[in-house]
Coordinates of C-alpha atoms and ligand atoms in Angstrom, one line a residue:
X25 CA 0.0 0.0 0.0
X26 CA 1.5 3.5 -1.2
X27 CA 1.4 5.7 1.5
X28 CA 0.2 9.3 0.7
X29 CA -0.4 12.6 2.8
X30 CA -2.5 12.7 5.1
X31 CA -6.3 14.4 4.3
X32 CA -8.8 15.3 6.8
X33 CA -10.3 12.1 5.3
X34 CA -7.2 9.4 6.1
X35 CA -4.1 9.3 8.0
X36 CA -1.8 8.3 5.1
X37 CA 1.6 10.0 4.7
X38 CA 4.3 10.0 2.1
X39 CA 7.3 9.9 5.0
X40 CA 6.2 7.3 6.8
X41 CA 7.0 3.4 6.7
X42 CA 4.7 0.6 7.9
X43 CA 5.2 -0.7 11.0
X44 CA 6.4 -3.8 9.1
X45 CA 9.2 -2.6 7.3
X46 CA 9.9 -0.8 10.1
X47 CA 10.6 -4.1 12.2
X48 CA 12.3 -5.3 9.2
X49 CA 14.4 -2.7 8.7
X50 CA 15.5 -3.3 12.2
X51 CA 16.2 -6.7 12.1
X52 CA 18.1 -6.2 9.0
X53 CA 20.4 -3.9 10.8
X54 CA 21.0 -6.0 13.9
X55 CA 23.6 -7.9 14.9
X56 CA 23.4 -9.9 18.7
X57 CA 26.9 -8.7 21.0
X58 CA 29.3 -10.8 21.6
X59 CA 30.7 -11.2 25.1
X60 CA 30.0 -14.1 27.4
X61 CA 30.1 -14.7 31.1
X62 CA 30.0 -18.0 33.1
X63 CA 27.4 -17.3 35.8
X64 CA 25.6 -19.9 38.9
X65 CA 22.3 -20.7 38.1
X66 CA 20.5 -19.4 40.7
X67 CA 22.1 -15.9 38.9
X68 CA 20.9 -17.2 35.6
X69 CA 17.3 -16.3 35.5
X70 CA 16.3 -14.4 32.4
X71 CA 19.6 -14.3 31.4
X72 CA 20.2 -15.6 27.8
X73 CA 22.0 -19.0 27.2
X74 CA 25.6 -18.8 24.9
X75 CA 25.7 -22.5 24.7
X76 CA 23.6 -25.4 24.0
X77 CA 22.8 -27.5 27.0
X78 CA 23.6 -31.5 26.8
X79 CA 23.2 -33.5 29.4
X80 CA 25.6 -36.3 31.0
X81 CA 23.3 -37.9 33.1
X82 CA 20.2 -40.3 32.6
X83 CA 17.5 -38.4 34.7
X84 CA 15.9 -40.8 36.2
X85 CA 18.8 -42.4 36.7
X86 CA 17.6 -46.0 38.4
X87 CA 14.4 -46.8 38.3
X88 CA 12.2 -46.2 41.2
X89 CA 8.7 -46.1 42.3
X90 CA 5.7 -43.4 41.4
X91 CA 4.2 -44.3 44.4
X92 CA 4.0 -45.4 48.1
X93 CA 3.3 -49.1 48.0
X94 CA 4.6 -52.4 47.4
X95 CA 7.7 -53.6 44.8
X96 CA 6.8 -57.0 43.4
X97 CA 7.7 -59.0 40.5
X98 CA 5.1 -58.5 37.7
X99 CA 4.7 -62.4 37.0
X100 CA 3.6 -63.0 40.8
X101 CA 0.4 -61.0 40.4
X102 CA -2.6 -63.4 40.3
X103 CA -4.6 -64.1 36.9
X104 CA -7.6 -65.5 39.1
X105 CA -8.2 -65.1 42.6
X106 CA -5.2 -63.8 45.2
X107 CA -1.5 -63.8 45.6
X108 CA 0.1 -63.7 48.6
X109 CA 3.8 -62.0 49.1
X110 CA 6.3 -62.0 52.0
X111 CA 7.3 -58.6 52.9
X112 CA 11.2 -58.7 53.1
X113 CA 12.4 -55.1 53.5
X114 CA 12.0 -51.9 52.6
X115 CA 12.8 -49.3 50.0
X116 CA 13.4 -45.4 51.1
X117 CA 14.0 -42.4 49.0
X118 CA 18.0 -41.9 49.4
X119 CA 18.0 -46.3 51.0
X120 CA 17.6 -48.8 48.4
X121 CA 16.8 -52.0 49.6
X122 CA 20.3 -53.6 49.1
X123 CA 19.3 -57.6 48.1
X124 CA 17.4 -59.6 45.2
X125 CA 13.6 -60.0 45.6
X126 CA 12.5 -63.5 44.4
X127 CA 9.6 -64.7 43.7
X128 CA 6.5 -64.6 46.3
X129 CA 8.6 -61.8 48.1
X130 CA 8.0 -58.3 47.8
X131 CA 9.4 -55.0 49.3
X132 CA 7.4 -52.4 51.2
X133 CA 8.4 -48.9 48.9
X134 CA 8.2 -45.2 48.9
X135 CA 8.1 -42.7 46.2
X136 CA 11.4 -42.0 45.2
X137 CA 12.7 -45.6 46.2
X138 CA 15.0 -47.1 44.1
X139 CA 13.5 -50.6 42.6
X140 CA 14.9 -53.5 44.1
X141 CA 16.4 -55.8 41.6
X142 CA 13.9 -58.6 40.6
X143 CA 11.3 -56.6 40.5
X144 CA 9.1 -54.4 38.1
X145 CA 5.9 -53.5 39.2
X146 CA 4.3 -51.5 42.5
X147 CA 1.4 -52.1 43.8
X148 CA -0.4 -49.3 45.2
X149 CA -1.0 -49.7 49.3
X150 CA -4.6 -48.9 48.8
X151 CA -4.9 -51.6 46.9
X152 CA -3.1 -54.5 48.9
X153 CA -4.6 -56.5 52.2
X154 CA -1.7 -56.1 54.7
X155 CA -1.4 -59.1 57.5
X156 CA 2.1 -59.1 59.5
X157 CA 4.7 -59.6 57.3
X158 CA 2.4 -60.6 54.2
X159 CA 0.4 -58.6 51.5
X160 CA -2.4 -59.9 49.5
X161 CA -3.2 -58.6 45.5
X162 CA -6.2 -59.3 44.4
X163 CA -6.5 -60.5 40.6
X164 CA -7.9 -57.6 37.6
X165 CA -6.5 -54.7 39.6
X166 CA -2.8 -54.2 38.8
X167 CA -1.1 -54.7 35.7
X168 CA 2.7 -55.4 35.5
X169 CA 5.0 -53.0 35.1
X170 CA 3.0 -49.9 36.8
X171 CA 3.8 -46.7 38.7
X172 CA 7.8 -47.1 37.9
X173 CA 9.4 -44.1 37.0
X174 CA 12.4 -45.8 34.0
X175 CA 15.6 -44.5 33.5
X176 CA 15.9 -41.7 31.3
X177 CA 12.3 -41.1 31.1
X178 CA 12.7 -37.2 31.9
X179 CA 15.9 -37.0 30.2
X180 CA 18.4 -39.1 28.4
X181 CA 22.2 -38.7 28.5
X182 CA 23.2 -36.8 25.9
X183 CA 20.1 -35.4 24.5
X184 CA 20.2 -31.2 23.9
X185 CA 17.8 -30.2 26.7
X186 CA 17.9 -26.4 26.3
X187 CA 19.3 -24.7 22.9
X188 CA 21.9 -21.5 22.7
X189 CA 19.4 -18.4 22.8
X190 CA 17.3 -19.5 25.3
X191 CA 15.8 -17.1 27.9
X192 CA 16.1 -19.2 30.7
X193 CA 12.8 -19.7 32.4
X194 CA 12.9 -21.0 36.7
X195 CA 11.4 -24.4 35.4
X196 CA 15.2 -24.2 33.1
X197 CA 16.7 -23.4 36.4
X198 CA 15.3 -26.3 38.3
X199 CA 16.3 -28.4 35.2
X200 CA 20.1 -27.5 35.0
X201 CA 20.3 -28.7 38.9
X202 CA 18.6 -32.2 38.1
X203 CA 21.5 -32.5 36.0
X204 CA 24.0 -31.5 38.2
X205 CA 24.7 -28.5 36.3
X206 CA 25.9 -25.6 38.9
X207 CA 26.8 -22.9 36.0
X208 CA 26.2 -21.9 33.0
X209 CA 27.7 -19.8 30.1
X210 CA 25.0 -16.6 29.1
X211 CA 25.7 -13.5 26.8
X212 CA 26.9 -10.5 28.7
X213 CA 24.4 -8.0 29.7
X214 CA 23.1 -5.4 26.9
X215 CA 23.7 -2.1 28.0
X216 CA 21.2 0.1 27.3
X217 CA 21.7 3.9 27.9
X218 CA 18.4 6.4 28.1
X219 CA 17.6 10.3 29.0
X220 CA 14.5 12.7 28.9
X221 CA 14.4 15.7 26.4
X222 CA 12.6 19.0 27.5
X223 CA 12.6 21.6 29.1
X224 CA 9.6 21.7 30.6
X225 CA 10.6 18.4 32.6
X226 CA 10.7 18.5 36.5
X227 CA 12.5 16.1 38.9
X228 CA 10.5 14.3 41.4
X229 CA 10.3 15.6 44.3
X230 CA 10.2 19.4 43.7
X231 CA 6.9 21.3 43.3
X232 CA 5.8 22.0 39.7
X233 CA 5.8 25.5 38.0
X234 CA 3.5 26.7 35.7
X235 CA 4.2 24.5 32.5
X236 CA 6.3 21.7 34.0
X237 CA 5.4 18.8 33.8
X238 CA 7.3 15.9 36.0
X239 CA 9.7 13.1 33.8
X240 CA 7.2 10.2 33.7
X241 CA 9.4 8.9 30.9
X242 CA 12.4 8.0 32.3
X243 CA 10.5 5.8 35.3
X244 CA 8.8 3.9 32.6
X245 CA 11.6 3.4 30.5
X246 CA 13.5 2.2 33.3
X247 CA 11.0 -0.7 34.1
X248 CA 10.2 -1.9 30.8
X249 CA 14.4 -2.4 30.4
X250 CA 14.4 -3.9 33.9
X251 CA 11.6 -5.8 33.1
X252 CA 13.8 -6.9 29.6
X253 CA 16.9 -7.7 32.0
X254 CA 19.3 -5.6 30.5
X255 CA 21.9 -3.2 32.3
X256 CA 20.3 0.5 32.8
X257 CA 22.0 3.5 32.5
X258 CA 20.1 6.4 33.7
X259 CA 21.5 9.4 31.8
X260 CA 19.1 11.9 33.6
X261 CA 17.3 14.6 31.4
X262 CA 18.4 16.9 28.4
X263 CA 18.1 20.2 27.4
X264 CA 16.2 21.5 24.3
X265 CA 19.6 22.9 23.4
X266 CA 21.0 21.4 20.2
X267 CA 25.0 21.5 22.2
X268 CA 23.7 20.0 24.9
X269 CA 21.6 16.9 23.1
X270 CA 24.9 16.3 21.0
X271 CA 27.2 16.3 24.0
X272 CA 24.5 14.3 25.8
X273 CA 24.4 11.7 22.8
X274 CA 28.4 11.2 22.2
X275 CA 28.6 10.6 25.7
X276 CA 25.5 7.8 25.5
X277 CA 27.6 5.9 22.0
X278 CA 30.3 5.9 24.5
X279 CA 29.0 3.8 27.0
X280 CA 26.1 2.0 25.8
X281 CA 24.9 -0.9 23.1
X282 CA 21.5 0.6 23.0
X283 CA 20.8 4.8 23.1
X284 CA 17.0 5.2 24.0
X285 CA 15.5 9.1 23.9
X286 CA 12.0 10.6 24.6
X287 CA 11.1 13.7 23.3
X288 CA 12.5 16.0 20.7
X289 CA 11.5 14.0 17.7
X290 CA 8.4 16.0 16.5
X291 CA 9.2 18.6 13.8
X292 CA 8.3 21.5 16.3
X293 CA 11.3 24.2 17.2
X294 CA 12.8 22.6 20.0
X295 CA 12.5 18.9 18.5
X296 CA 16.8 18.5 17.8
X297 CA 17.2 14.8 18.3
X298 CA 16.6 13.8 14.0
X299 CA 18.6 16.6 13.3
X300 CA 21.7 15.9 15.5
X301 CA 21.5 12.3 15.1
X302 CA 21.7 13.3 11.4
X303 CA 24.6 15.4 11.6
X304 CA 26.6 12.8 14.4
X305 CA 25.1 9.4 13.3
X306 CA 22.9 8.0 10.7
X307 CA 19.0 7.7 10.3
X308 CA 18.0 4.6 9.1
X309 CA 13.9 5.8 9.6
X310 CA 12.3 8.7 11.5
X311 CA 8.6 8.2 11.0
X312 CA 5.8 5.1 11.0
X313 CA 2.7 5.1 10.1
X314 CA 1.6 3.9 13.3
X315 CA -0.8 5.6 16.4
X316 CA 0.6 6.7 18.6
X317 CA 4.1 7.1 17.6
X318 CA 4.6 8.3 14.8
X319 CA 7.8 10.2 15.2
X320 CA 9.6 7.3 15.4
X321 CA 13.6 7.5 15.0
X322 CA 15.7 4.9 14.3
X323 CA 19.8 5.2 13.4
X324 CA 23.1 4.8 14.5
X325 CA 26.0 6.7 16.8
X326 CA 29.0 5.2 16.2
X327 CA 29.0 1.4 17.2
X328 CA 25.7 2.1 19.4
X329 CA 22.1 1.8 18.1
X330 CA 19.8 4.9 18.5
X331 CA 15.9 5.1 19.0
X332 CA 14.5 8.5 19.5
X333 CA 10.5 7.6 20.9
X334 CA 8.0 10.4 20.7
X335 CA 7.8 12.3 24.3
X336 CA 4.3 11.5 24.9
X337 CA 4.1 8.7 27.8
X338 CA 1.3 6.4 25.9
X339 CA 4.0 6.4 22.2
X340 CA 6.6 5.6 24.8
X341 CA 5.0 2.5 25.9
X342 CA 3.6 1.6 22.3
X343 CA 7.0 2.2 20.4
X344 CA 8.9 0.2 23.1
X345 CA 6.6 -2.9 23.4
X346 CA 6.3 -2.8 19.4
X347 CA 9.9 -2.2 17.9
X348 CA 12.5 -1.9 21.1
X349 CA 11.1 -5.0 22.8
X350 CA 11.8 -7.5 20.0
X351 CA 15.2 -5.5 19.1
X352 CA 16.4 -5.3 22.6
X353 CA 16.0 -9.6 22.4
X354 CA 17.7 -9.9 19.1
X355 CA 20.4 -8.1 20.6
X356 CA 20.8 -9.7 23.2
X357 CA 21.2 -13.1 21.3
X358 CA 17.6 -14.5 21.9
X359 CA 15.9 -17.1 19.6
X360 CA 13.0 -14.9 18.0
X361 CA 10.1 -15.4 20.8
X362 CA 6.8 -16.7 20.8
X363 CA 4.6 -13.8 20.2
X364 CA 0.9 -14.3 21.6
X365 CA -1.4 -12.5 19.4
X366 CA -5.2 -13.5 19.5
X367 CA -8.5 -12.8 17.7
X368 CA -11.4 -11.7 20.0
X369 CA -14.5 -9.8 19.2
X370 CA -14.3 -6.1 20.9
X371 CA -17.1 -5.3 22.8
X372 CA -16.9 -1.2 22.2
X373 CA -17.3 0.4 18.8
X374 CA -14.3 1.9 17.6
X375 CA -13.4 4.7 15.2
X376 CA -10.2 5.2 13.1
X377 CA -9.3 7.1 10.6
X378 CA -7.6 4.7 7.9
X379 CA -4.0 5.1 7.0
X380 CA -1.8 4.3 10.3
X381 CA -1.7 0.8 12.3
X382 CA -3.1 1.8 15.8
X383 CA -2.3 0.4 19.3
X384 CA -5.5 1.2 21.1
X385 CA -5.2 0.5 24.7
X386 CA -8.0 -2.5 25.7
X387 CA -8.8 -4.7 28.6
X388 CA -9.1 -8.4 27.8
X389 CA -11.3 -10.1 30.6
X390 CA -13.8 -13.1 30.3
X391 CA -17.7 -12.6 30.0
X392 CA -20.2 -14.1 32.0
X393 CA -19.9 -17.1 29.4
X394 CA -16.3 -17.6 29.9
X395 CA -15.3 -16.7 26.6
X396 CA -12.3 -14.1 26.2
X397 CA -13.5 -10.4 24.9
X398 CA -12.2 -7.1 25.0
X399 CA -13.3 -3.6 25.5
X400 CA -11.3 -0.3 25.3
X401 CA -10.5 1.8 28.2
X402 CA -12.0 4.8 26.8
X403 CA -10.1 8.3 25.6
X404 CA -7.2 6.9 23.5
X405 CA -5.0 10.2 23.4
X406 CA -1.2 9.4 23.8
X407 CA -0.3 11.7 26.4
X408 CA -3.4 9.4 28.9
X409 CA -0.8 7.2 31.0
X410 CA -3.3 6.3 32.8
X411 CA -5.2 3.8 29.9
X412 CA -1.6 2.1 30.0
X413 CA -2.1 1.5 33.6
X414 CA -5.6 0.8 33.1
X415 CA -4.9 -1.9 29.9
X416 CA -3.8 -5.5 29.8
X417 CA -3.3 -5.4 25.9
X418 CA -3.2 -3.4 22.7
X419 CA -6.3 -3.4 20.4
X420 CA -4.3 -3.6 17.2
X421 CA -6.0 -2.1 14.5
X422 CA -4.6 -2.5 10.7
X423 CA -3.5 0.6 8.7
X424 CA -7.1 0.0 6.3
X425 CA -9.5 0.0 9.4
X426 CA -11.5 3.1 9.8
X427 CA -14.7 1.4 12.4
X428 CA -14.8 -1.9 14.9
X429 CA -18.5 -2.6 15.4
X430 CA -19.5 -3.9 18.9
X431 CA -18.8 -7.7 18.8
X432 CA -16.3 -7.6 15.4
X433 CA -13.2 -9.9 16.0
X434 CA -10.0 -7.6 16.8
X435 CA -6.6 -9.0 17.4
X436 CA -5.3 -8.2 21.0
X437 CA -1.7 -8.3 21.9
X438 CA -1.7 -8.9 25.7
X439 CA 0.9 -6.3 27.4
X440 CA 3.9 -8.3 29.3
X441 CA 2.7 -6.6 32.7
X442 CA -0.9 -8.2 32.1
X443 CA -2.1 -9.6 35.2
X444 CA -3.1 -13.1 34.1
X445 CA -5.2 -13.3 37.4
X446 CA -7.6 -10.7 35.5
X447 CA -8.1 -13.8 33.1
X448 CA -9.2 -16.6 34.8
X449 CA -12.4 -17.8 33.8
X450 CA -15.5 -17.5 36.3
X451 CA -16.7 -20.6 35.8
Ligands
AMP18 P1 7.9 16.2 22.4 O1 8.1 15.0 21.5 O2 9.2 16.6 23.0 O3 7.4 17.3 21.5 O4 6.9 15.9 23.5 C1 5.6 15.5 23.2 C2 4.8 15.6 24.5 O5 5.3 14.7 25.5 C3 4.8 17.0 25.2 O6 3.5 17.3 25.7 C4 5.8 16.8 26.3 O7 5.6 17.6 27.4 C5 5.6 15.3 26.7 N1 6.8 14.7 27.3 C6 8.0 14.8 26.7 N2 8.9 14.2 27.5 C7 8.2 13.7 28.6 C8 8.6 13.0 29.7 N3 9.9 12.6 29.9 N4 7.7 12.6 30.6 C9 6.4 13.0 30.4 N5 6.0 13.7 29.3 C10 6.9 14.0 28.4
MG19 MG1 10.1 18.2 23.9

């Protein structure tokens, strides 16, 4: 679709990419750092794997039993009528029963319990008749062979159990100790670098002036790149001064992988960041056809990339979660991740004009049904933090779309801070 200026009719305009070659033109660009460190596990959470994982052990590695119960041989349980066994000993987690179990013996177990050689099979102890030193299994109600946990079952030596890219999860965590595995080898931090533009910003803290506004920016940026697990440098706020935003951004390339701005990007007087990124780095893009955000930046400063978001809190969030999220993760060396996107009739009418993707802010919840809907959260103007606050997911809306009628199918994007307590199901 050409894109054209935009009329009091539509929202299309000649400068502006989609918002899919604008996430292809930054993937094209990037490259994931190189740098590794060996950390402990318990250190490894979200961190992002260098290495494929293999694994030298069988997990389980003897057989043992599912359950509390009896070990028995599988060919002593009756066809017809009852068997009787001789209980000989016993089998703990962590103190195998040490001898051979013959036939009409049997071992009293407990999950965890190694198998005792001979046999194959536990009975359940709901299911035996216990006198003294004797059970008794009934015929039809065990099959040989049950409740046995076999060797290798979880995991077999030498398979790849986690692959090089990985974002390890806790459940990866508790997997790399049931192999024994006390460290692993992850990609170094990403260093991400990111200041306020304006003059009309205030620090917390101090009371406001006439025409201040306090730097919401910076505390949002800061959690989303928590959030991402990168390392945050807080470069504090910039002046509208085109010196000052060029001194401010050779010192950012200096230290940083990642340069992140707000503010300054709009075409108004004091907006200097496209124009000093153009005369100190390279713009790859500084516009997408996308609401909110438009004034999106994109480039270069020497060896560090450079993204220059709109100063409005709502195109903060919007142009982070859409283009840095998934370029932060290439970066930092992770396998492309799963993306849940999902198709859900919107229970308020919306209006668009056509031309520009939007991310409308919505709140996905369940109906009295139990089937997944969403609604909006009302006034969708990008400087509203509070309908980020107030969302779980985007209501994305394609460039063509001008109206959503109550009960049309949208596709929602849930946000990565969604609460997924807010979605379980009343019934
Ligand atoms: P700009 O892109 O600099 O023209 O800013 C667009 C709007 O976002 C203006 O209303 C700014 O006051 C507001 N804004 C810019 N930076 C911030 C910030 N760090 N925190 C909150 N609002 C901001
Ligand atoms: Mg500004």
């Amino acid at each position: 679709m050409s894109l054209k200026p935009p009329t009091c009719l539509d929202d299309y305009d000649t400068e502006s990419i989609t918002v899919d070659i604008a996430l292809e033109r930054i993937q094209n660009t990037l490259k994931p750092i190189q740098g590794y460190e060996q950390v402990a596990i318990r250190s490894a959470l979200g961190r992002v794997l260098a290495t494929d994982i293999y694994s030298a052990l069988n997990v389980p590695a003897y057989p043992n039993s599912a359950m509390d119960g009896y070990a028995v041989r599988g060919e002593d349980l009756p066809i017809v009528g009852i068997a009787s066994l001789q209980i000989i000993g016993s089998s703990f987690a962590g103190h195998p029963f040490e001898h051979e179990v013959l036939t009409g013996q049997c071992v009293r177990i407990f999950t965890g319990g190694v198998l005792p050689e001979g046999t194959d099979t536990v009975i359940m102890q709901e299911h035996v008749e216990v006198e003294g030193k004797t059970i008794r299994i009934h015929a039809g109600e065990n099959r040989a062979g049950q409740f046995i946990s076999h060797v290798g079952e979880d995991v077999k030596i030498g398979q790849r159990i986690l692959n090089r890219g990985r974002q390890l999860t806790a459940a990866d965590i508790g997997l790399l100790a049931s192999l024994g595995i006390p460290e692993v080898q992850v990609v170094r931090r990403l260093r991400v670098a990111f200041f306020s533009t304006g003059d009309e910003l205030n620090t917390l803290g101090e009371p406001l002036s006439i025409g201040q506004i306090y730097d919401s920016n910076r505390y949002t940026l800061y959690s989303m790149l928590v959030q991402l697990g990168v390392d945050v440098i807080d470069l504090g706020v910039i002046r509208d001064k085109p010196d000052v935003v060029e001194r401010a951004f050779l010192q950012a390339a200096q230290q940083s992988d990642v340069i992140i701005t707000s503010g300054g990007v709009s075409v108004g007087e004091a907006d200097f960041v496209v124009e000093t990124l153009r005369r100190i780095g390279e713009v790859n893009f500084w516009k997408v056809a996308m609401k909110p955000g438009r004034p999106l930046t994109f480039g270069r400063i020497q060896q560090a990339l450079f993204f220059g978001l709109p100063g409005n809190p709502v195109s903060v969030m919007v142009s982070f979660y859409a283009f840095l999220q998934p370029a932060l993760w290439q970066l930092m060396g992770m396998s492309p991740p799963f993306r849940l996107q999902l198709r859900v009739p919107c229970i308020t009418p919306l209006k668009k004009l056509a031309g520009r993707t939007e991310f409308q802010r919505g709140i996905l919840e369940y109906n009295a049904e139990g089937r997944l809907q969403v609604r909006s959260t009302g006034k969708q103007s990008s400087s509203i933090l509070s309908s980020m606050s107030q969302a779980n997911c985007f209501i994305i809306l394609p460039m063509e779309c001008t109206e959503v009628r109550a009960g049309d199918e949208v596709t929602v994007e849930p946000l990565p801070h969604i609460n997924m307590s807010h979605l379980i199901s009343p019934i």
